[in-house]
Short mmCIF file of N, CA, C and O in Angstrom, two decimals:
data_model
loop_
_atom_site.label_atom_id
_atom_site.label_comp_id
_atom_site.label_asym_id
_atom_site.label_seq_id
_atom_site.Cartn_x
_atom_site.Cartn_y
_atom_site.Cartn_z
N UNK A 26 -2.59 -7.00 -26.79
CA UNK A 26 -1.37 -6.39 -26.30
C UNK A 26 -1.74 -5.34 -25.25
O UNK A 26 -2.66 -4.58 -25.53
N UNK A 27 -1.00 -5.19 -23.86
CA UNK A 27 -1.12 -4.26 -22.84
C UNK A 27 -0.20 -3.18 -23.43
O UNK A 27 0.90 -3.42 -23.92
N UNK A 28 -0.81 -1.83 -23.31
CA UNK A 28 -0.04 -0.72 -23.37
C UNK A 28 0.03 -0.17 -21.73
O UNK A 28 -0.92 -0.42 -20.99
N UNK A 29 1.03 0.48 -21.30
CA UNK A 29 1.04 0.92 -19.76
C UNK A 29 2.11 2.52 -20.38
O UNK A 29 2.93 2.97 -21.18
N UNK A 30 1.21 2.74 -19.22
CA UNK A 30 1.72 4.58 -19.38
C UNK A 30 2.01 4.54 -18.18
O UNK A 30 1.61 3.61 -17.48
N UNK A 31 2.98 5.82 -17.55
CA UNK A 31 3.54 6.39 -16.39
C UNK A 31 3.17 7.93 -16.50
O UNK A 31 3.67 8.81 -17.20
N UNK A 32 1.93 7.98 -15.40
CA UNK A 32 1.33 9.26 -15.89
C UNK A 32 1.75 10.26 -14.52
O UNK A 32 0.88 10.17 -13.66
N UNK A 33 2.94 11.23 -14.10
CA UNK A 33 3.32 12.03 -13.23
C UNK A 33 2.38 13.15 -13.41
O UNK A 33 2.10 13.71 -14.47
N UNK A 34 1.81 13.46 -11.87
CA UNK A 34 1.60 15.08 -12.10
C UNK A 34 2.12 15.87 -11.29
O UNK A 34 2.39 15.26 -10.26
N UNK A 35 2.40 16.91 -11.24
CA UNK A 35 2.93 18.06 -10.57
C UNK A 35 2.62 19.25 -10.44
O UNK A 35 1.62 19.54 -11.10
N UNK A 36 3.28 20.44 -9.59
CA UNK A 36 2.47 21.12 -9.39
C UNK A 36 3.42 22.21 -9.62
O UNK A 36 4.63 22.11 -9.39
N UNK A 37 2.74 23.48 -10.19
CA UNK A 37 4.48 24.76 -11.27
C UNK A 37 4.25 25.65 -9.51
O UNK A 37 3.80 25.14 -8.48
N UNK A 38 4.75 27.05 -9.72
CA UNK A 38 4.75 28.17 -9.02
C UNK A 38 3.40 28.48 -9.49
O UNK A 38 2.60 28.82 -8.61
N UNK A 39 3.16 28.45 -10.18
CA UNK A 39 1.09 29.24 -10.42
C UNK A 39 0.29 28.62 -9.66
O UNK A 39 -0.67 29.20 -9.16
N UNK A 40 0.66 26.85 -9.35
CA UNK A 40 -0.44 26.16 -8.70
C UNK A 40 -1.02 25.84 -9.45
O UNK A 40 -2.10 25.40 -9.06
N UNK A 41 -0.78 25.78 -11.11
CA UNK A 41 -1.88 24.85 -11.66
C UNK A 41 -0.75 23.26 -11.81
O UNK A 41 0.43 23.08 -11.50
N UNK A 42 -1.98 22.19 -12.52
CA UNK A 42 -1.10 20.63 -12.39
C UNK A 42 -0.78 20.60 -13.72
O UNK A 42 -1.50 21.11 -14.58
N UNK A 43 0.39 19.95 -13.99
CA UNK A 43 0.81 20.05 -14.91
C UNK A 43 1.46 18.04 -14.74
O UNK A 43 2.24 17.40 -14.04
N UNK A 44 0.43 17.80 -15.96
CA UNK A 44 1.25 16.08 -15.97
C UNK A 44 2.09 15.76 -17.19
O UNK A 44 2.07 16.19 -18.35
N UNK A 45 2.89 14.77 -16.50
CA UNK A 45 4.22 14.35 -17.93
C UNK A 45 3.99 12.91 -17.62
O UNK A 45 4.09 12.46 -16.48
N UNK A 46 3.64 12.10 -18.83
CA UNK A 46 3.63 10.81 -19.04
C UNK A 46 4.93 10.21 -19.85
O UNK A 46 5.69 10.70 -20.69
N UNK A 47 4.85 9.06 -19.31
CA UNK A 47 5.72 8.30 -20.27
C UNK A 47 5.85 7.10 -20.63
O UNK A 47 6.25 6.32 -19.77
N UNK A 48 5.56 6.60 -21.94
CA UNK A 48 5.27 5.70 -22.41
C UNK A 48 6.10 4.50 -22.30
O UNK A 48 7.12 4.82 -21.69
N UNK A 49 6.12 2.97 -22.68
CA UNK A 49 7.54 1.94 -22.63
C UNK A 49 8.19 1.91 -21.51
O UNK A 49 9.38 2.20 -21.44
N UNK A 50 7.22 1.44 -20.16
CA UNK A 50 7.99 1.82 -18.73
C UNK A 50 8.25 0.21 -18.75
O UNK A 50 7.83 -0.52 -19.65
N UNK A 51 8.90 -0.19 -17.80
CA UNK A 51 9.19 -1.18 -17.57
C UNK A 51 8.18 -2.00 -17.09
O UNK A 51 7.13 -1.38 -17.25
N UNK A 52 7.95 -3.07 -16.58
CA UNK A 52 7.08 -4.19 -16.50
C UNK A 52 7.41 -4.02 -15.00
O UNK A 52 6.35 -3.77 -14.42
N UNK A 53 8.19 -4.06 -14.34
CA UNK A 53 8.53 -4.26 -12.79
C UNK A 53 9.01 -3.12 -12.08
O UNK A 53 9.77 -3.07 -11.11
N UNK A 54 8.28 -1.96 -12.90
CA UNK A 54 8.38 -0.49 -11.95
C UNK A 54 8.67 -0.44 -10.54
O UNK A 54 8.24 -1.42 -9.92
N UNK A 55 9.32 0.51 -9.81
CA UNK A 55 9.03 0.47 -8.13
C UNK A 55 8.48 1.95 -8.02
O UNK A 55 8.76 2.82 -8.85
N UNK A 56 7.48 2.18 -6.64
CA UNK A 56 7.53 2.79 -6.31
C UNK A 56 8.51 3.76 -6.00
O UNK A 56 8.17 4.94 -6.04
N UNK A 57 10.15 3.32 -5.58
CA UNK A 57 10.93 4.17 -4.90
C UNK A 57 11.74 4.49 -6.38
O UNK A 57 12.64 5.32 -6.50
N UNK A 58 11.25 3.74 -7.37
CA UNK A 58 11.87 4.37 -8.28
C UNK A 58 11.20 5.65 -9.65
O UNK A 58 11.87 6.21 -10.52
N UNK A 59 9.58 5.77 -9.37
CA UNK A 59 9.27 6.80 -9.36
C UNK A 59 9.00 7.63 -9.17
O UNK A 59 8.39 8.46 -9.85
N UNK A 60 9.57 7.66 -7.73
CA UNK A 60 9.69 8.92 -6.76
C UNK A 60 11.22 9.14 -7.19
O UNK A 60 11.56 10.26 -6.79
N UNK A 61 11.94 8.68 -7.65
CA UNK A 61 13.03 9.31 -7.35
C UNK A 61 13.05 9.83 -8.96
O UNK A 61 13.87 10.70 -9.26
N UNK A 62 12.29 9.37 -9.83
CA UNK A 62 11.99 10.08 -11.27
C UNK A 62 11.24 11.21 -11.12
O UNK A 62 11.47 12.10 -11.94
N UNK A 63 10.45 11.40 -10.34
CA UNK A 63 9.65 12.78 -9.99
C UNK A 63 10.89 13.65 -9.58
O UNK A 63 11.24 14.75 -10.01
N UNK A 64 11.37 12.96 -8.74
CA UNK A 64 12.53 13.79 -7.72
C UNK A 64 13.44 14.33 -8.69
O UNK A 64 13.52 15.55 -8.84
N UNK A 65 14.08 13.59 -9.33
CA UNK A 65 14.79 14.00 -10.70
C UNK A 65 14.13 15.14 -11.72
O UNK A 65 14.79 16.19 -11.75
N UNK A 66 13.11 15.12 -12.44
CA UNK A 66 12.12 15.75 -12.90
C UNK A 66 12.24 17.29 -11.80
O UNK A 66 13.22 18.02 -11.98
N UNK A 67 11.54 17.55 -11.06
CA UNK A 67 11.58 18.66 -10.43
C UNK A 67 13.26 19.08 -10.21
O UNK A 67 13.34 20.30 -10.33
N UNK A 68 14.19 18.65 -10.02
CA UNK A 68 15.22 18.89 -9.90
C UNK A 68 15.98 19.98 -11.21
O UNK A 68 16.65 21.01 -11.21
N UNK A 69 15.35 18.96 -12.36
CA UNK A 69 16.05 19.58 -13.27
C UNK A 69 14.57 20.43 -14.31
O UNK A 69 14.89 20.70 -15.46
N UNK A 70 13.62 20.68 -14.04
CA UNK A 70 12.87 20.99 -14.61
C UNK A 70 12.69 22.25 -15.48
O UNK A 70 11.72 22.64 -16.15
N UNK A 71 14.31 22.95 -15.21
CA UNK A 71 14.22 24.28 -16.39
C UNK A 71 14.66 23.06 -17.59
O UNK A 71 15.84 23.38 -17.47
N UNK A 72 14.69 22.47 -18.14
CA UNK A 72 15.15 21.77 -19.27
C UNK A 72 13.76 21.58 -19.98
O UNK A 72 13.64 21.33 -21.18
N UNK A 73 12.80 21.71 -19.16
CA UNK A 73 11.23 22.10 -19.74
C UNK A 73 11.30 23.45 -20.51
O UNK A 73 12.09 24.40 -20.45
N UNK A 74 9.97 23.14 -21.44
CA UNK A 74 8.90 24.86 -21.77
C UNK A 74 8.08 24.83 -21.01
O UNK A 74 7.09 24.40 -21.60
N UNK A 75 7.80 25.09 -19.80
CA UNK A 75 6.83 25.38 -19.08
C UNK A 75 6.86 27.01 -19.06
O UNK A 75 7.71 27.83 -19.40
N UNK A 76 5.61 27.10 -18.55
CA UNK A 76 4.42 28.37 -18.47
C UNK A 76 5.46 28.96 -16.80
O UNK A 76 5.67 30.15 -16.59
N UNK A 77 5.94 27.89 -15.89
CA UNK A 77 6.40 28.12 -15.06
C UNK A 77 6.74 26.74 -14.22
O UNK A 77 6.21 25.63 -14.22
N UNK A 78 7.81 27.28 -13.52
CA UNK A 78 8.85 25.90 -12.80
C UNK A 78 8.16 24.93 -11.67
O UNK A 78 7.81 25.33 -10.56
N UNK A 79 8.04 23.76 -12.10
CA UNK A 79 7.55 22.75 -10.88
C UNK A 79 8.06 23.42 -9.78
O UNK A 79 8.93 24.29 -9.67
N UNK A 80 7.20 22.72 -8.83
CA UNK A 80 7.68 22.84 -7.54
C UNK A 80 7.02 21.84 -6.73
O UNK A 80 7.30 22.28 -5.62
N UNK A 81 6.36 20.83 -6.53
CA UNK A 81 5.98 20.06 -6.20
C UNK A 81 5.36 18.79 -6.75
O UNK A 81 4.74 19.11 -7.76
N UNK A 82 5.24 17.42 -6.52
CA UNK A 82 5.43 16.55 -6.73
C UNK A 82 3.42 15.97 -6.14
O UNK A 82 3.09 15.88 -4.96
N UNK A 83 2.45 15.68 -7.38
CA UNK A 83 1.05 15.56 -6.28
C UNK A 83 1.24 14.13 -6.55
O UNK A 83 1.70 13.55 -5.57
N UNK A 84 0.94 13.11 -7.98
CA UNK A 84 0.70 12.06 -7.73
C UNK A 84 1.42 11.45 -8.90
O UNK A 84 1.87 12.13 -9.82
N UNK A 85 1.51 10.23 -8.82
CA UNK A 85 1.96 9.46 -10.22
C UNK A 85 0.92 7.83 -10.25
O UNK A 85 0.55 7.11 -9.33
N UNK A 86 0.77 7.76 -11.49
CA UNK A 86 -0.04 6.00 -11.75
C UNK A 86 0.58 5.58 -12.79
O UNK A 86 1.58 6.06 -13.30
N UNK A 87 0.04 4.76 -13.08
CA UNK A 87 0.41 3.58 -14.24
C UNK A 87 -1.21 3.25 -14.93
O UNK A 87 -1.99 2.80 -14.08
N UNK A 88 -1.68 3.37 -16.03
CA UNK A 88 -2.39 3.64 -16.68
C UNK A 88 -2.31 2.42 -17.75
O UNK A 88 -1.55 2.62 -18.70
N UNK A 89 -3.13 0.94 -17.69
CA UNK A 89 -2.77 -0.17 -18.01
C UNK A 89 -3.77 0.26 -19.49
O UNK A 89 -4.57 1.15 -19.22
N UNK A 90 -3.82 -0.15 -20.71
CA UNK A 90 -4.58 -0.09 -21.75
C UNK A 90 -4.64 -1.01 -22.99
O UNK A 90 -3.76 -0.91 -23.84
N UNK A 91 -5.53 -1.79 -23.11
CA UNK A 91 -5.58 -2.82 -23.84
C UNK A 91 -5.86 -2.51 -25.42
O UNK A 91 -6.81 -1.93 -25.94
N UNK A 92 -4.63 -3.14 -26.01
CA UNK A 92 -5.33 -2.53 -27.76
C UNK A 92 -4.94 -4.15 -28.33
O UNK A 92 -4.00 -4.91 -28.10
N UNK A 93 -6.13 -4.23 -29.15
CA UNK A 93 -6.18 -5.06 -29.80
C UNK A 93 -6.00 -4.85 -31.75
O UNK A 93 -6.86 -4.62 -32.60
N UNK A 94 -4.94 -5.01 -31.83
CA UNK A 94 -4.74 -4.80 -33.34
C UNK A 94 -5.31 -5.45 -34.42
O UNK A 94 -4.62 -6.45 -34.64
N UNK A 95 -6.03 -5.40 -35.04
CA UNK A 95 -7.10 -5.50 -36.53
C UNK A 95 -6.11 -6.07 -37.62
O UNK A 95 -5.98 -7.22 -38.03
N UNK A 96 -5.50 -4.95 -37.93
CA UNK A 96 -5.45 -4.88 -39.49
C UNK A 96 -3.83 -4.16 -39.40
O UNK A 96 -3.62 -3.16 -38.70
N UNK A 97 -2.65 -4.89 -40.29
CA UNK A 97 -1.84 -3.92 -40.50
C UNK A 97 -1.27 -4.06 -41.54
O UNK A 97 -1.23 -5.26 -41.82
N UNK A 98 -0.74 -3.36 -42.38
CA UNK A 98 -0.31 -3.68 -43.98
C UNK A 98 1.12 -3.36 -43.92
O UNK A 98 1.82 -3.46 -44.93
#
């Protein structure tokens, strides 16, 4: 089984990176549609606990991960 993550990072008022992943993305992601989830994200980003408020947008991937399940009861 493929697991895929949506791993955003960003950048607060301090300048340090601060990333938000998210798990169960779709299979046929777009680019223009996780820019406009970043875009969203920074928009509304007091709805965070952050240390301090995004303000910029550095990178986002997709993080493909293979698990092979054993054993389940």
């Amino acid at each position: 089984m493929m697991e895929k993550k949506l791993i955003m990072r960003f950048k607060d008022s301090l300048d340090n990176k601060v990333p938000i992943s998210i798990t169960e993305i779709k299979e046929d992601i777009t680019k223009e549609e996780v820019v406009a989830l970043m875009d969203l994200i920074l928009e509304k980003s007091q709805v965070f606990d952050l240390k301090a408020p995004l303000v910029a947008k550095i990178s986002a991937e997709i993080e493909d991960k293979s698990v092979n399940e054993i054993y389940t009861a």
